Every structure is written in C-alpha cells, then in structure tokens.
Amino acid sequence: MGRSGRSGLWLAYGYLHRLTVRASYRGLELGTKMISFAESYLLSKGKQGFRLDCVSHLPTLNQFYQRQGFLFVAKQDMGGRFVNLYEKRFM
C-alpha cells in the first residue's frame, strides 16, 4: 500500500528531512531552535506529532534527536542503509 492508501496517517504528522547545521555554527543551539520552531508550526496546524529518520551509524546524531524528545520507534533497512525511525507525539 502506498502513501495514498494511508493519507490520514501521513497527514497527521510533520516530517523532518535533512536538518543540517554548518560546522562553523555548531554549538549555538541552532538545531534545537529549528526543531522548536518546526514543532510550534506543526502544533499550529493541528498535527499530532513530528517524525524523522536518522542514519543509525551516527550515535551522536541519534542522541541529539533523543535529547529533543524524539522516541525511537524502529530500525529500517533502506536498501543497505539502515536508519532509525523516531517520533515525538504532541497529543
């Protein structure tokens, strides 16, 4: 079943794709601020939560998302590249 068959599920959440902070700006909490801004936006749109996937081989990146309140849901094989799926529910 494709995305169209699960439209209610897909539309209920916001999805983060490729959040990056340039190395020279790291340590300024910009990633945290961008996630906070996105969460406020998603809440204003009545979304149930926030989802993302993150490469599983970078523990520091995974820990960052966990510190932001995202909970590990599952590990998924994306054709030889493993990602961890995370979710943060608002309601």
PDB file of C-alpha atoms in Angstrom:
ATOM      1  CA  MET A   1       0.000   0.000   0.000  1.00  0.00           C
ATOM      2  CA  GLY A   2       1.450   3.350  -0.982  1.00  0.00           C
ATOM      3  CA  ARG A   3       1.245   6.699   0.712  1.00  0.00           C
ATOM      4  CA  SER A   4      -2.116   7.459  -0.872  1.00  0.00           C
ATOM      5  CA  GLY A   5      -3.669   4.463   0.933  1.00  0.00           C
ATOM      6  CA  ARG A   6      -2.537   5.838   4.293  1.00  0.00           C
ATOM      7  CA  SER A   7      -3.236   9.503   3.713  1.00  0.00           C
ATOM      8  CA  GLY A   8      -4.803  10.083   7.131  1.00  0.00           C
ATOM      9  CA  LEU A   9      -1.745   8.660   8.872  1.00  0.00           C
ATOM     10  CA  TRP A  10       0.708  10.599   6.704  1.00  0.00           C
ATOM     11  CA  LEU A  11      -1.162  13.880   7.040  1.00  0.00           C
ATOM     12  CA  ALA A  12      -1.457  13.686  10.834  1.00  0.00           C
ATOM     13  CA  TYR A  13       2.298  14.174  11.367  1.00  0.00           C
ATOM     14  CA  GLY A  14       5.001  16.563  10.270  1.00  0.00           C
ATOM     15  CA  TYR A  15       8.202  15.053   8.885  1.00  0.00           C
ATOM     16  CA  LEU A  16      11.737  16.332   9.268  1.00  0.00           C
ATOM     17  CA  HIS A  17      14.041  15.689   6.326  1.00  0.00           C
ATOM     18  CA  ARG A  18      17.736  16.619   6.328  1.00  0.00           C
ATOM     19  CA  LEU A  19      18.313  19.069   9.131  1.00  0.00           C
ATOM     20  CA  THR A  20      21.889  20.305   8.844  1.00  0.00           C
ATOM     21  CA  VAL A  21      23.878  22.939  10.701  1.00  0.00           C
ATOM     22  CA  ARG A  22      27.127  24.113   9.117  1.00  0.00           C
ATOM     23  CA  ALA A  23      30.120  23.011  11.202  1.00  0.00           C
ATOM     24  CA  SER A  24      31.181  26.595  11.971  1.00  0.00           C
ATOM     25  CA  TYR A  25      27.745  27.259  13.559  1.00  0.00           C
ATOM     26  CA  ARG A  26      27.510  24.097  15.653  1.00  0.00           C
ATOM     27  CA  GLY A  27      27.281  24.591  19.395  1.00  0.00           C
ATOM     28  CA  LEU A  28      24.966  27.596  19.050  1.00  0.00           C
ATOM     29  CA  GLU A  29      21.804  25.504  19.628  1.00  0.00           C
ATOM     30  CA  LEU A  30      20.588  26.270  16.089  1.00  0.00           C
ATOM     31  CA  GLY A  31      19.397  22.686  15.514  1.00  0.00           C
ATOM     32  CA  THR A  32      17.398  22.806  18.728  1.00  0.00           C
ATOM     33  CA  LYS A  33      15.921  26.180  17.771  1.00  0.00           C
ATOM     34  CA  MET A  34      14.931  24.968  14.295  1.00  0.00           C
ATOM     35  CA  ILE A  35      13.235  21.891  15.729  1.00  0.00           C
ATOM     36  CA  SER A  36      11.416  24.037  18.295  1.00  0.00           C
ATOM     37  CA  PHE A  37      10.236  26.399  15.550  1.00  0.00           C
ATOM     38  CA  ALA A  38       9.034  23.461  13.433  1.00  0.00           C
ATOM     39  CA  GLU A  39       7.186  21.966  16.414  1.00  0.00           C
ATOM     40  CA  SER A  40       5.384  25.263  17.052  1.00  0.00           C
ATOM     41  CA  TYR A  41       4.388  25.408  13.407  1.00  0.00           C
ATOM     42  CA  LEU A  42       3.146  21.808  13.396  1.00  0.00           C
ATOM     43  CA  LEU A  43       1.136  22.405  16.571  1.00  0.00           C
ATOM     44  CA  SER A  44      -0.451  25.487  14.998  1.00  0.00           C
ATOM     45  CA  LYS A  45      -1.529  23.283  12.083  1.00  0.00           C
ATOM     46  CA  GLY A  46      -3.112  20.714  14.409  1.00  0.00           C
ATOM     47  CA  LYS A  47      -0.580  17.963  13.748  1.00  0.00           C
ATOM     48  CA  GLN A  48      -0.419  15.005  16.143  1.00  0.00           C
ATOM     49  CA  GLY A  49       3.354  14.887  16.188  1.00  0.00           C
ATOM     50  CA  PHE A  50       6.695  15.010  14.455  1.00  0.00           C
ATOM     51  CA  ARG A  51       8.563  12.152  12.752  1.00  0.00           C
ATOM     52  CA  LEU A  52      12.012  11.673  11.265  1.00  0.00           C
ATOM     53  CA  ASP A  53      14.526   9.073  10.257  1.00  0.00           C
ATOM     54  CA  CYS A  54      18.203   9.265  11.046  1.00  0.00           C
ATOM     55  CA  VAL A  55      21.140   7.149   9.894  1.00  0.00           C
ATOM     56  CA  SER A  56      21.746   4.525  12.551  1.00  0.00           C
ATOM     57  CA  HIS A  57      25.574   4.612  12.372  1.00  0.00           C
ATOM     58  CA  LEU A  58      25.877   8.108  13.884  1.00  0.00           C
ATOM     59  CA  PRO A  59      25.250   7.764  17.627  1.00  0.00           C
ATOM     60  CA  THR A  60      25.822  11.472  18.346  1.00  0.00           C
ATOM     61  CA  LEU A  61      23.121  12.459  15.864  1.00  0.00           C
ATOM     62  CA  ASN A  62      20.713   9.868  17.278  1.00  0.00           C
ATOM     63  CA  GLN A  63      21.388  11.150  20.797  1.00  0.00           C
ATOM     64  CA  PHE A  64      20.691  14.709  19.646  1.00  0.00           C
ATOM     65  CA  TYR A  65      17.197  13.750  18.479  1.00  0.00           C
ATOM     66  CA  GLN A  66      16.566  11.791  21.659  1.00  0.00           C
ATOM     67  CA  ARG A  67      17.526  14.867  23.713  1.00  0.00           C
ATOM     68  CA  GLN A  68      14.933  16.804  21.700  1.00  0.00           C
ATOM     69  CA  GLY A  69      12.266  14.406  22.975  1.00  0.00           C
ATOM     70  CA  PHE A  70      12.035  12.078  19.992  1.00  0.00           C
ATOM     71  CA  LEU A  71      11.441   8.433  20.872  1.00  0.00           C
ATOM     72  CA  PHE A  72      12.984   5.540  18.973  1.00  0.00           C
ATOM     73  CA  VAL A  73      10.292   3.623  17.057  1.00  0.00           C
ATOM     74  CA  ALA A  74      12.160   1.143  14.837  1.00  0.00           C
ATOM     75  CA  LYS A  75      15.209   0.425  12.723  1.00  0.00           C
ATOM     76  CA  GLN A  76      14.604   0.153   8.985  1.00  0.00           C
ATOM     77  CA  ASP A  77      16.707  -1.126   6.095  1.00  0.00           C
ATOM     78  CA  MET A  78      16.565   1.387   3.260  1.00  0.00           C
ATOM     79  CA  GLY A  79      18.257  -0.885   0.719  1.00  0.00           C
ATOM     80  CA  GLY A  80      21.523  -1.456   2.561  1.00  0.00           C
ATOM     81  CA  ARG A  81      21.457   1.806   4.509  1.00  0.00           C
ATOM     82  CA  PHE A  82      19.964   1.454   7.977  1.00  0.00           C
ATOM     83  CA  VAL A  83      18.011   4.271   9.567  1.00  0.00           C
ATOM     84  CA  ASN A  84      16.408   4.698  12.953  1.00  0.00           C
ATOM     85  CA  LEU A  85      12.832   5.955  12.940  1.00  0.00           C
ATOM     86  CA  TYR A  86      11.859   8.493  15.598  1.00  0.00           C
ATOM     87  CA  GLU A  87       8.609  10.081  16.657  1.00  0.00           C
ATOM     88  CA  LYS A  88       7.510  12.843  19.009  1.00  0.00           C
ATOM     89  CA  ARG A  89       3.783  12.955  19.763  1.00  0.00           C
ATOM     90  CA  PHE A  90       2.076  16.212  20.664  1.00  0.00           C
ATOM     91  CA  MET A  91      -1.389  14.903  21.506  1.00  0.00           C
TER      92      MET A  91
END
